[in-house]
Short mmCIF file of N, CA, C and O in Angstrom, two decimals:
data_model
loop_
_atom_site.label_atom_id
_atom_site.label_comp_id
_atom_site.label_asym_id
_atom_site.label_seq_id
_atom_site.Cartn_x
_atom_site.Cartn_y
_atom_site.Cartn_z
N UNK L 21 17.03 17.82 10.97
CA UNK L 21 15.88 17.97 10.09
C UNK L 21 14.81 18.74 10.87
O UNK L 21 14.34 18.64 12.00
N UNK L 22 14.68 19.19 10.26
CA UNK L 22 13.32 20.39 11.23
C UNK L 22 12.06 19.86 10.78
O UNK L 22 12.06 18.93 9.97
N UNK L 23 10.79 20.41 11.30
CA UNK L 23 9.66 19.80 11.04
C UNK L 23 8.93 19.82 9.54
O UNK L 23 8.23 18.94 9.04
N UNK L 24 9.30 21.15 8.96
CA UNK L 24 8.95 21.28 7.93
C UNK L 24 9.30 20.44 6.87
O UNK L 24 8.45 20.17 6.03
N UNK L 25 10.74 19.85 6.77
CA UNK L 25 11.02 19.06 6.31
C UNK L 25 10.77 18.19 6.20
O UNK L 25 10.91 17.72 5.07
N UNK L 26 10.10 17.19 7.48
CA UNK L 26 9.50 16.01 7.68
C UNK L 26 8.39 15.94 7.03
O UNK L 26 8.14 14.95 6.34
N UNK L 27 7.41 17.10 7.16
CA UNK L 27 6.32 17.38 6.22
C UNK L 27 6.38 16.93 5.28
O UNK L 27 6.02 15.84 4.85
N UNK L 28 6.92 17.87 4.79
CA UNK L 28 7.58 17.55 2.66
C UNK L 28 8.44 16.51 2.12
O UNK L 28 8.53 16.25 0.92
N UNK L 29 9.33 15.69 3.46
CA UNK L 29 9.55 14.42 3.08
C UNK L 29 8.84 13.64 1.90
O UNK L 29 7.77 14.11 1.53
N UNK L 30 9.28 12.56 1.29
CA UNK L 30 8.94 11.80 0.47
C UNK L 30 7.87 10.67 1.36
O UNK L 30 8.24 10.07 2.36
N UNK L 31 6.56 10.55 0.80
CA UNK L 31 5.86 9.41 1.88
C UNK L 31 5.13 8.67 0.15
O UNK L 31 4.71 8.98 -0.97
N UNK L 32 5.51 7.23 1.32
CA UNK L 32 5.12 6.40 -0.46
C UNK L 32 3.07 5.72 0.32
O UNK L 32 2.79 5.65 1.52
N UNK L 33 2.61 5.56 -0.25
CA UNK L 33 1.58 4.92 0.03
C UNK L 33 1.55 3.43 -1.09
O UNK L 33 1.57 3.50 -2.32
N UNK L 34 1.51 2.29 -0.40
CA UNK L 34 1.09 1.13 -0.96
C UNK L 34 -0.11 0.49 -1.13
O UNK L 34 -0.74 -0.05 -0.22
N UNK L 35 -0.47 0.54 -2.43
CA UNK L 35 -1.69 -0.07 -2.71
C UNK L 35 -1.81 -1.62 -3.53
O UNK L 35 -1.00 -1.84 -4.42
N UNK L 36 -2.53 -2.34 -3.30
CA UNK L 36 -2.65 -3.25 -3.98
C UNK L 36 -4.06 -4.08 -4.19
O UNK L 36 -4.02 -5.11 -4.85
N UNK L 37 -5.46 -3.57 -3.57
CA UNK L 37 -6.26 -4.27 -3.36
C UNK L 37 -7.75 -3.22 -3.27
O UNK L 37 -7.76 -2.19 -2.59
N UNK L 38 -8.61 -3.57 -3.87
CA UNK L 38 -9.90 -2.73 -4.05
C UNK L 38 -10.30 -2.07 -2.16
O UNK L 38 -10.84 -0.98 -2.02
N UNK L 39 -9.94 -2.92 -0.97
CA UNK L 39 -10.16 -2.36 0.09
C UNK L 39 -9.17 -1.02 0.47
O UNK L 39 -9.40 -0.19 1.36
N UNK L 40 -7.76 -1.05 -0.67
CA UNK L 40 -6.85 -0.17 -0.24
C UNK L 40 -7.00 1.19 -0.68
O UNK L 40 -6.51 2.24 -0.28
N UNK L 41 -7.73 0.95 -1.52
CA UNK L 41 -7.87 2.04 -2.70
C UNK L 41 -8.67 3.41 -1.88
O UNK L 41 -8.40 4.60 -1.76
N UNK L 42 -10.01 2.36 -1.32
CA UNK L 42 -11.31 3.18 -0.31
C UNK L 42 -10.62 3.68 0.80
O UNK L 42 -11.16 4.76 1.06
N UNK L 43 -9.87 3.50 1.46
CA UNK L 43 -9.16 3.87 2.74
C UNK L 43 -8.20 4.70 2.40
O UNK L 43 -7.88 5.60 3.18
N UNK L 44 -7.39 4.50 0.83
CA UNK L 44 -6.38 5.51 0.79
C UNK L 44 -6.62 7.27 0.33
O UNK L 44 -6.03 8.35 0.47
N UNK L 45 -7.50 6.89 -0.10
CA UNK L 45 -8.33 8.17 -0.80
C UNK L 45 -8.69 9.02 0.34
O UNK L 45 -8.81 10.17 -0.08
N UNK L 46 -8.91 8.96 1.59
CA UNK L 46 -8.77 10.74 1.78
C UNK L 46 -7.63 10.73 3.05
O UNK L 46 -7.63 11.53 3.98
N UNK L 47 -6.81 9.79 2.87
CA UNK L 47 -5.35 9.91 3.67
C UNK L 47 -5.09 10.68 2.20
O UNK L 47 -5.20 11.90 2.39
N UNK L 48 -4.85 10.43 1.10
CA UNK L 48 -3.84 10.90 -0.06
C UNK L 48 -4.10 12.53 0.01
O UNK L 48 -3.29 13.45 -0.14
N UNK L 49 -5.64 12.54 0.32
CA UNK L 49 -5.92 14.01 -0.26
C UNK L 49 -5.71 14.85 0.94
O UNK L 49 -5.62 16.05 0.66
N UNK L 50 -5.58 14.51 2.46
CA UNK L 50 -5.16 15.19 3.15
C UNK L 50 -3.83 15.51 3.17
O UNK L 50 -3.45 16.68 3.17
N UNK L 51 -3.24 14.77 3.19
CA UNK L 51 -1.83 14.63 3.08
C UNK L 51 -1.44 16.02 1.77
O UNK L 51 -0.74 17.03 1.80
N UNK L 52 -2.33 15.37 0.72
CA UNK L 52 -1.55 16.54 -0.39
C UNK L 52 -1.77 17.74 0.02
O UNK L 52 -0.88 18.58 0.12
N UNK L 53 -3.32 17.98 0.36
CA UNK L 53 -3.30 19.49 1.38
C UNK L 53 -3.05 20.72 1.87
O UNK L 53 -3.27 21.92 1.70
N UNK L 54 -2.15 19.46 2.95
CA UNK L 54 -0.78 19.90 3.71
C UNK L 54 0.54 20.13 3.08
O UNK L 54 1.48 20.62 3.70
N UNK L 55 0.60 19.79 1.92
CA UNK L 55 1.64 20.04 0.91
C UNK L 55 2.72 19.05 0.85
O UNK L 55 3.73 19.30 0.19
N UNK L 56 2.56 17.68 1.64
CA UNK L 56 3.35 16.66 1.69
C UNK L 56 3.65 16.20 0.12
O UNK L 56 2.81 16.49 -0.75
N UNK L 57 4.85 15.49 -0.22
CA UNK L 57 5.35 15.50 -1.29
C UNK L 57 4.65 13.50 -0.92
O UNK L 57 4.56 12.87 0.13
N UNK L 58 4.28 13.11 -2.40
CA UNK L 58 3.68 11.52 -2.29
C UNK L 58 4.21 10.54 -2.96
O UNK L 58 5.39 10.90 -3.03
N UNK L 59 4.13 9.48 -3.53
CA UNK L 59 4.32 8.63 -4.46
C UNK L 59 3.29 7.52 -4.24
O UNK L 59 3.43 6.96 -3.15
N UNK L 60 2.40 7.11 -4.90
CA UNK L 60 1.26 5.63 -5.25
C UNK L 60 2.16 4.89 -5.76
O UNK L 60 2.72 5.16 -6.83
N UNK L 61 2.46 3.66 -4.91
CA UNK L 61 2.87 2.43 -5.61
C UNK L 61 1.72 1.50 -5.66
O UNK L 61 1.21 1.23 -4.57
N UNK L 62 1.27 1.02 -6.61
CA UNK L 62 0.13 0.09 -7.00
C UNK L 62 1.00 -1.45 -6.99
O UNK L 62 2.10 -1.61 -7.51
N UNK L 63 0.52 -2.10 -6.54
CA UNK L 63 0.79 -3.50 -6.55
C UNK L 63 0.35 -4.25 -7.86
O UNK L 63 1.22 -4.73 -8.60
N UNK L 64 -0.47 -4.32 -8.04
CA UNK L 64 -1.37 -4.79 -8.97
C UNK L 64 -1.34 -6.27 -8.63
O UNK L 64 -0.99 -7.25 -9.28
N UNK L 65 -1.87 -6.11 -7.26
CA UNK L 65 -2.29 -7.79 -6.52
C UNK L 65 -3.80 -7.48 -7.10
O UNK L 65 -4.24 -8.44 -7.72
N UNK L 66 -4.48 -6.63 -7.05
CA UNK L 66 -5.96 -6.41 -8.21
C UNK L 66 -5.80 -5.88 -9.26
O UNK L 66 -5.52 -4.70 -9.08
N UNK L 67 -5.84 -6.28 -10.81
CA UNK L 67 -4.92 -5.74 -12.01
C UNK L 67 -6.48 -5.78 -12.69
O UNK L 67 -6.32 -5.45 -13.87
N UNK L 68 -7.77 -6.02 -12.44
CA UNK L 68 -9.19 -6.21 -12.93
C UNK L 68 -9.20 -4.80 -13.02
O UNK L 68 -8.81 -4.14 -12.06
N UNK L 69 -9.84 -3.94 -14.68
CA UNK L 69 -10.38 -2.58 -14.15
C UNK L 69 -11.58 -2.37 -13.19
O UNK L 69 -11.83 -1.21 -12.86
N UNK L 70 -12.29 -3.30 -12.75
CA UNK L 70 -13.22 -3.49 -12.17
C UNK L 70 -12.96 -3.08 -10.57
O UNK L 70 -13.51 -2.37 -9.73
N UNK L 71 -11.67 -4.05 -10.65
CA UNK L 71 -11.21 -3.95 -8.93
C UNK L 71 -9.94 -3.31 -9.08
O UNK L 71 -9.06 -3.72 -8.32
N UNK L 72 -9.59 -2.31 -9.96
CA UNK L 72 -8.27 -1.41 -9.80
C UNK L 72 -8.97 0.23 -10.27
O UNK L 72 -9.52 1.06 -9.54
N UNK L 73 -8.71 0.30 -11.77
CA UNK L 73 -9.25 1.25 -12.33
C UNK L 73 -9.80 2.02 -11.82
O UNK L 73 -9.41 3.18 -11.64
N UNK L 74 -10.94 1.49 -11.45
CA UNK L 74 -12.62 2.68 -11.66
C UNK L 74 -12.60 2.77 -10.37
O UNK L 74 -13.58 3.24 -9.81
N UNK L 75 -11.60 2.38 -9.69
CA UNK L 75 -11.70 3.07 -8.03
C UNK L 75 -10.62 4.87 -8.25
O UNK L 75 -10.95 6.04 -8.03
N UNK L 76 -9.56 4.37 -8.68
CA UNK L 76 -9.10 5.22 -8.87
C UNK L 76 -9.21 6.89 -9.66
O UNK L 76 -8.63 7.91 -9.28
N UNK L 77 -10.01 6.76 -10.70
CA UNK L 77 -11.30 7.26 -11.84
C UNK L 77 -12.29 7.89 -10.63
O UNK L 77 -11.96 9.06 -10.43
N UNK L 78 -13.15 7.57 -9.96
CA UNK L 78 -14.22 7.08 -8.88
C UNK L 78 -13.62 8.44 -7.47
O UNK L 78 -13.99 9.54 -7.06
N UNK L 79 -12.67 7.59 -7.22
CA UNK L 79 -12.64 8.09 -5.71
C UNK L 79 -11.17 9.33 -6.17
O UNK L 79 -10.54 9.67 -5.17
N UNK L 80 -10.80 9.77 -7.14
CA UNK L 80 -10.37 11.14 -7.05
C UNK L 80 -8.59 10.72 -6.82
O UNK L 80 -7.72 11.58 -6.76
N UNK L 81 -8.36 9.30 -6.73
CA UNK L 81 -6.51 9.05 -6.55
C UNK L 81 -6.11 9.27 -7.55
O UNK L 81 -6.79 9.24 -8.58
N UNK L 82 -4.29 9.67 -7.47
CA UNK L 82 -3.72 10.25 -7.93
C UNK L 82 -3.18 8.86 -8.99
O UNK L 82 -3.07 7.73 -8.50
N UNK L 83 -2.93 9.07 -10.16
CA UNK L 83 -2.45 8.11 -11.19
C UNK L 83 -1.29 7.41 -10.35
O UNK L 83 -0.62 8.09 -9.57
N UNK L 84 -1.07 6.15 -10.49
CA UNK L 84 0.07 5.47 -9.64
C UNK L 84 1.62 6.18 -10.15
O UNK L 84 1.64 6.68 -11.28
N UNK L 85 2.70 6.20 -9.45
CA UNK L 85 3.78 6.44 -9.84
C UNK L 85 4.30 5.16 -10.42
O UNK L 85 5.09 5.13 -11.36
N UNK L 86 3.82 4.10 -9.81
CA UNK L 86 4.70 2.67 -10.23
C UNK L 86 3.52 1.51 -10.18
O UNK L 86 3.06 1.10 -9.11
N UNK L 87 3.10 1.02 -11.51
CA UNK L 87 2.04 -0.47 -10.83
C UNK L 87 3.40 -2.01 -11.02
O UNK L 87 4.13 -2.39 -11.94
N UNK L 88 3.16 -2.39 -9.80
CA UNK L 88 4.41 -4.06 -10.05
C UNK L 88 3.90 -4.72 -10.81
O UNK L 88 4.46 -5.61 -11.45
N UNK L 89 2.95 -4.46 -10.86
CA UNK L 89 2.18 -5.34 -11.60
C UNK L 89 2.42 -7.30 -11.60
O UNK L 89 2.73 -8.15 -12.43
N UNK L 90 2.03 -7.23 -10.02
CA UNK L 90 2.23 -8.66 -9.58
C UNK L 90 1.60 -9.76 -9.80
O UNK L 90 2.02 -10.91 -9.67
N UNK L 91 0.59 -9.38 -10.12
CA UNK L 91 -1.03 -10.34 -10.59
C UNK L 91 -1.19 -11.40 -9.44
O UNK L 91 -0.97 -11.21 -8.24
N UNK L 92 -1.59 -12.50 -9.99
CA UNK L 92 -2.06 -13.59 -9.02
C UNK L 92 -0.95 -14.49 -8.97
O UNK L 92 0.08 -14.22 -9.59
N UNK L 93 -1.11 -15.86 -8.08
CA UNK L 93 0.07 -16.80 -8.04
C UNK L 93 -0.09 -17.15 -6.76
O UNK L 93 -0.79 -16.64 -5.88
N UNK L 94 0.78 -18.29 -6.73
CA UNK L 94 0.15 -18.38 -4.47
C UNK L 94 0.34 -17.77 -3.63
O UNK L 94 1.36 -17.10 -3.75
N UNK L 95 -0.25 -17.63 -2.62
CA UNK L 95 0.68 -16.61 -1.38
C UNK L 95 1.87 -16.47 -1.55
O UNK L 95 2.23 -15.35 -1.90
N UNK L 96 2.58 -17.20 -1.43
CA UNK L 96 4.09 -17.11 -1.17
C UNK L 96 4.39 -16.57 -2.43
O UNK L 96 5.26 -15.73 -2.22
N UNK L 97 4.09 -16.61 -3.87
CA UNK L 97 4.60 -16.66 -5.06
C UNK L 97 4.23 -14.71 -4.90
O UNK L 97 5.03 -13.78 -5.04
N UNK L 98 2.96 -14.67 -4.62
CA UNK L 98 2.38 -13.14 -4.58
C UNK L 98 3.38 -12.80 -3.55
O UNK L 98 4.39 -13.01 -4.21
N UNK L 99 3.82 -12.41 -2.33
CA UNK L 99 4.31 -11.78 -1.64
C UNK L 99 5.55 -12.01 -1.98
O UNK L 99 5.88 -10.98 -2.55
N UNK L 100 6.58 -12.83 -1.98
CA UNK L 100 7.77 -13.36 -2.53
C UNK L 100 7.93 -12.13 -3.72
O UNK L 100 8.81 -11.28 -3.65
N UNK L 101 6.90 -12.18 -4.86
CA UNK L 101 7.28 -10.67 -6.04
C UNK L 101 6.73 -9.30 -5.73
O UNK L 101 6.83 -8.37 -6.53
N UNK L 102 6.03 -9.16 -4.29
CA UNK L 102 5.83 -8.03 -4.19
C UNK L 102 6.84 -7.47 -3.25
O UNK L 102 7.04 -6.26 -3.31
N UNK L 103 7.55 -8.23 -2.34
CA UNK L 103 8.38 -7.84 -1.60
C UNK L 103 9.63 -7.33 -2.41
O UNK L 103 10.30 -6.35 -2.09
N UNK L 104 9.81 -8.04 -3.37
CA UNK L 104 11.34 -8.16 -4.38
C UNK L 104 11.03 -6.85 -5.17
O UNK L 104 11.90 -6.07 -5.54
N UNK L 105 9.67 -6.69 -5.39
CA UNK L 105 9.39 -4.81 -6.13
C UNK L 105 9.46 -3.86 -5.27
O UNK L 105 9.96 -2.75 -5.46
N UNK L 106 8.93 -4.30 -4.25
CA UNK L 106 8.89 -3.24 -3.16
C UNK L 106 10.25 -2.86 -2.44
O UNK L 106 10.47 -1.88 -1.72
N UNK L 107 10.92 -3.66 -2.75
CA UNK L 107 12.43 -3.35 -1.63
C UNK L 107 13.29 -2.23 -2.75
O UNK L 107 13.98 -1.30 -2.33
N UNK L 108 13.06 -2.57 -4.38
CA UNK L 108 13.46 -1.76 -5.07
C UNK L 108 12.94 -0.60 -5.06
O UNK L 108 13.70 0.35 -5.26
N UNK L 109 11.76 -0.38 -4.86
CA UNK L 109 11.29 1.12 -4.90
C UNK L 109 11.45 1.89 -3.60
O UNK L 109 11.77 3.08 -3.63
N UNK L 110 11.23 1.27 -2.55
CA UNK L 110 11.55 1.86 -1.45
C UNK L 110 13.34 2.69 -1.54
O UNK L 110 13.73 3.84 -1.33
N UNK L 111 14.07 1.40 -1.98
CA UNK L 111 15.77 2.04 -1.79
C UNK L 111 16.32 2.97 -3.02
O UNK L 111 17.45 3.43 -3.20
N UNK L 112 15.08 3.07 -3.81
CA UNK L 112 14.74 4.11 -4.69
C UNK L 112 14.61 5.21 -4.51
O UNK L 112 15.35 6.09 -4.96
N UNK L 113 13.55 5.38 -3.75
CA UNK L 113 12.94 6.17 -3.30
C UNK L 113 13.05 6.99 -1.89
O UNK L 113 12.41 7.97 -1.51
N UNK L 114 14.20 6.14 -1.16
CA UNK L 114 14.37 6.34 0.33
C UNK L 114 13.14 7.53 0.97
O UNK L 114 13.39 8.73 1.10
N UNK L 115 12.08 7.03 1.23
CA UNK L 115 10.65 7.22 1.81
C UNK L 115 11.18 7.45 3.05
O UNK L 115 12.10 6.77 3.50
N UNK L 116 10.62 8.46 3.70
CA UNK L 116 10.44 8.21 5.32
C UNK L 116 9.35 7.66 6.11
O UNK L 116 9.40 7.42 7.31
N UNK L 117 8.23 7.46 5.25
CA UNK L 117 7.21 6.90 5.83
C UNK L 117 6.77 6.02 4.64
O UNK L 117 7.00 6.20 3.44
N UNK L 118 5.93 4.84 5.38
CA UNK L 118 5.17 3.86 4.17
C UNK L 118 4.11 3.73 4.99
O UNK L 118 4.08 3.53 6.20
N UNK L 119 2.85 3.92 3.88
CA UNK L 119 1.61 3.81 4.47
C UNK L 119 1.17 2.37 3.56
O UNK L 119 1.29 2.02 2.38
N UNK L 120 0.64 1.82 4.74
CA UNK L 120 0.07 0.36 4.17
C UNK L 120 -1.29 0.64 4.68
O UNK L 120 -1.51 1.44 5.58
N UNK L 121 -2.33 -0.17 3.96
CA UNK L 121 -3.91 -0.47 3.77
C UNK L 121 -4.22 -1.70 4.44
O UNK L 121 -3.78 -2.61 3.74
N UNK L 122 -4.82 -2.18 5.56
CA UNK L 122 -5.76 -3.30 5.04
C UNK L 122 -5.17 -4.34 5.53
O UNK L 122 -4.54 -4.32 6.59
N UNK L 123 -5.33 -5.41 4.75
CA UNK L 123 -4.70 -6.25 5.37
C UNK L 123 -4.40 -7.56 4.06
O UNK L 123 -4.47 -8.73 4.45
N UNK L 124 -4.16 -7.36 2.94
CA UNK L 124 -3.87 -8.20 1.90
C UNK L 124 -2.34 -8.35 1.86
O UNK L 124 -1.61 -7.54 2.43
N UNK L 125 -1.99 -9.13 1.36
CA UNK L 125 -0.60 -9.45 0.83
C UNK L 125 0.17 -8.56 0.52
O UNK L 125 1.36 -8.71 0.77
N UNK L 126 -0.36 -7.28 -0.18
CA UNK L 126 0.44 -6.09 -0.14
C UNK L 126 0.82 -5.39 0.52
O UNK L 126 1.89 -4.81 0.34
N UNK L 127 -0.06 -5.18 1.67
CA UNK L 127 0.06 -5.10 3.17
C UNK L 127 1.04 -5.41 3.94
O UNK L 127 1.75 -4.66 4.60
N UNK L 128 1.07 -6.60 3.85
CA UNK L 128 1.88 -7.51 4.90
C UNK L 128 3.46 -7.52 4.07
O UNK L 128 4.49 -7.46 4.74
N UNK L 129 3.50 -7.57 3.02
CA UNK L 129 5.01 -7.53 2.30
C UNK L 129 5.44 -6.04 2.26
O UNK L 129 6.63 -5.74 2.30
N UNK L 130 4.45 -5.12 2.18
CA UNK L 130 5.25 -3.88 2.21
C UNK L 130 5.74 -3.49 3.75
O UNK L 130 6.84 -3.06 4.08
N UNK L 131 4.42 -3.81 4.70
CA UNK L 131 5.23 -3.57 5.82
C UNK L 131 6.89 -4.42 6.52
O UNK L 131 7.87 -4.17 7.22
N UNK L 132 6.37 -5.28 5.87
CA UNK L 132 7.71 -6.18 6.20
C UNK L 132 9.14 -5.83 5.99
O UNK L 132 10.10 -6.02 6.74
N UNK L 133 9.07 -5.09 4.36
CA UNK L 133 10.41 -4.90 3.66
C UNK L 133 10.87 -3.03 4.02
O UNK L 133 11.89 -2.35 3.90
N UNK L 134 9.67 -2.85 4.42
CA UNK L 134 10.14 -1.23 5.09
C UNK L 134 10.32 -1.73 6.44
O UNK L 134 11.52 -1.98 6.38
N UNK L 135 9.92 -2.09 7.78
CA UNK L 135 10.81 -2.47 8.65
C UNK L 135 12.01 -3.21 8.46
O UNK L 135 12.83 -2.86 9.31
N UNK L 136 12.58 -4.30 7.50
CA UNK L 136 13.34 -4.28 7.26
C UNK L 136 14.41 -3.35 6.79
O UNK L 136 15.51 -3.61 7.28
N UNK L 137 14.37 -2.32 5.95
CA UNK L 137 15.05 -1.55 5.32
C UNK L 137 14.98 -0.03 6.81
O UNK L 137 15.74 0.94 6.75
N UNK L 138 13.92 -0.23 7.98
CA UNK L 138 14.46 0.83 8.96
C UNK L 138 13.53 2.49 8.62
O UNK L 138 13.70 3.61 9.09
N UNK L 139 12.37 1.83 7.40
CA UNK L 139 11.84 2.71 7.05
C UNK L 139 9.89 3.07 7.99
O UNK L 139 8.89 2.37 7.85
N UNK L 140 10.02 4.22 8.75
CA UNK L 140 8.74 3.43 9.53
C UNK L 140 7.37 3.39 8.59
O UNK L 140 7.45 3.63 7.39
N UNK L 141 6.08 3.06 9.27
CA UNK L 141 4.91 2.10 8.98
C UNK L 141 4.51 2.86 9.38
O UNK L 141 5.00 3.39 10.38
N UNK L 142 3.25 3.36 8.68
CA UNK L 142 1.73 3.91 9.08
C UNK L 142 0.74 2.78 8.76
O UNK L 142 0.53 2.37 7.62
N UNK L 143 0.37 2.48 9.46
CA UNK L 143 -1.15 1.38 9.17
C UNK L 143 -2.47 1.81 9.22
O UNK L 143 -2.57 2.46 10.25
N UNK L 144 -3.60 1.77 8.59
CA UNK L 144 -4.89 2.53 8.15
C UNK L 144 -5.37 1.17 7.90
O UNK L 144 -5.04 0.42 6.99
N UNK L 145 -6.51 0.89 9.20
CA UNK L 145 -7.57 -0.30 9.43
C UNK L 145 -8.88 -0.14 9.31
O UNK L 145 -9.09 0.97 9.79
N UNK L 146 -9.96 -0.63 8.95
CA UNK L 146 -11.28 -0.08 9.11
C UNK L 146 -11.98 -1.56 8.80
O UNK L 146 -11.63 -2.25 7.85
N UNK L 147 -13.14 -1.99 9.86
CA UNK L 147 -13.85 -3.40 9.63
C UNK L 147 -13.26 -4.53 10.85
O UNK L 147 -12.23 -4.49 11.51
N UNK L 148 -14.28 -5.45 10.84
CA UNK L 148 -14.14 -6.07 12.21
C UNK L 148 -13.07 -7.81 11.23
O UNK L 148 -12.92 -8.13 10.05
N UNK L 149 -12.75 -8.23 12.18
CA UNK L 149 -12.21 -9.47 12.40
C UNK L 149 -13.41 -10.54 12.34
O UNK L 149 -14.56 -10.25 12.66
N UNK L 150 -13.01 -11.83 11.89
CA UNK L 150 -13.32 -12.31 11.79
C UNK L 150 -12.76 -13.86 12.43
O UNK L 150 -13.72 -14.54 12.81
N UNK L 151 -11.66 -14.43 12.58
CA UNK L 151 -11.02 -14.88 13.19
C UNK L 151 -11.23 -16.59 12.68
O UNK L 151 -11.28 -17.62 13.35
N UNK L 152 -11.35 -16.31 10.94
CA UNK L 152 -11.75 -17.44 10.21
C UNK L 152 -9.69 -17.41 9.71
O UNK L 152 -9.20 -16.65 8.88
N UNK L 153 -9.11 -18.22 10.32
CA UNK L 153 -7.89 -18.86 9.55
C UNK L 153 -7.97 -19.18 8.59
O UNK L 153 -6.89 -18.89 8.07
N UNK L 154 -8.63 -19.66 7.85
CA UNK L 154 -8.62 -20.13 6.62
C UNK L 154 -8.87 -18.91 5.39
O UNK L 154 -9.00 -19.12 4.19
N UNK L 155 -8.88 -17.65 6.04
CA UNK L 155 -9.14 -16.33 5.16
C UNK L 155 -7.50 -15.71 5.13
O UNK L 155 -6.80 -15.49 6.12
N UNK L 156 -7.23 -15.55 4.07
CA UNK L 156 -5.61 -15.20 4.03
C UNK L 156 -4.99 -13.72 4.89
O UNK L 156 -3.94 -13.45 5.45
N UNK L 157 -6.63 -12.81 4.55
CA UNK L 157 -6.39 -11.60 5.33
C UNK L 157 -6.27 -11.86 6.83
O UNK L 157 -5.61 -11.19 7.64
N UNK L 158 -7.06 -13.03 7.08
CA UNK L 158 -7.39 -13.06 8.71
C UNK L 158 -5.85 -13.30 8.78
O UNK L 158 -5.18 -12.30 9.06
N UNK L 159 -5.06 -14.66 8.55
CA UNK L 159 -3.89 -15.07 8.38
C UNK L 159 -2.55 -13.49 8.27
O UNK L 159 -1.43 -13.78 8.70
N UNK L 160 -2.68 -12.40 7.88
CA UNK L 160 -1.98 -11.24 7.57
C UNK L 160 -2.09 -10.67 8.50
O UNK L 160 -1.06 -10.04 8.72
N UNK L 161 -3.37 -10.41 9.73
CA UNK L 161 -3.36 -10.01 10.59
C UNK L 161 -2.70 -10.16 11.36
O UNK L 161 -2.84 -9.56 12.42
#
């Protein structure tokens, strides 16, 4: 595979959460740019137009290719159906790269099921720690 190729590879970006949305927006638009080929998978761990929508409207992202449309449920219940969407779209999609956001549940299950599946991880962080356990993000960290 030569470099150019790697370029234009398929790269999926995972979103699921109003912090992912702000951080993904000018990875997406650089990326397109450069002429990289994309896909938005939306989680819909935030399914509120409040906290999905009008970011997307707002900050210039590209309409999702796929929302899981996972909604709420407990940790385990949320990551447990985002992992089980995500493993399908990935072996769908055979991605060479997955870009994860942040640090929510969508986060942590997408990176999980693309190292599993051998697919690598880009991670995009921004904001301090807090080192409150009892915060689920702190817990994802």
């Amino acid at each position: 595979m030569n470099r150019r190729e790697i370029v234009l590879a398929p790269i999926v970006h995972v979103l699921g959460a109003r912090p992912n949305f702000v951080k993904a927006a000018p990875v997406i638009g650089a990326l397109s740019a450069a002429g990289a080929e994309q896909a938005v998978v939306h989680t819909g761990q935030h399914y509120d137009a409040r906290m999905s929508e009008i970011f997307f409207d707002e900050l210039g992202l590209p309409e999702p290719d796929v929302n899981l449309g996972v909604g709420s449920g407990t940790h385990a219940e949320q990551t447990a159906a985002l992992m089980i969407g995500l493993e399908k779209e990935f072996t769908s999609r055979s991605p060479v790269l997955v870009i994860v956001y942040g640090d929510v549940n969508s986060t942590i299950a997408a990176a999980l099921v693309a190292a599993k599946l051998h697919i690598p991880v880009a991670h995009v962080e921004a904001g301090l720690r807090s080192f409150d356990m009892t915060m689920p993000e702190e817990v994802n960290r």
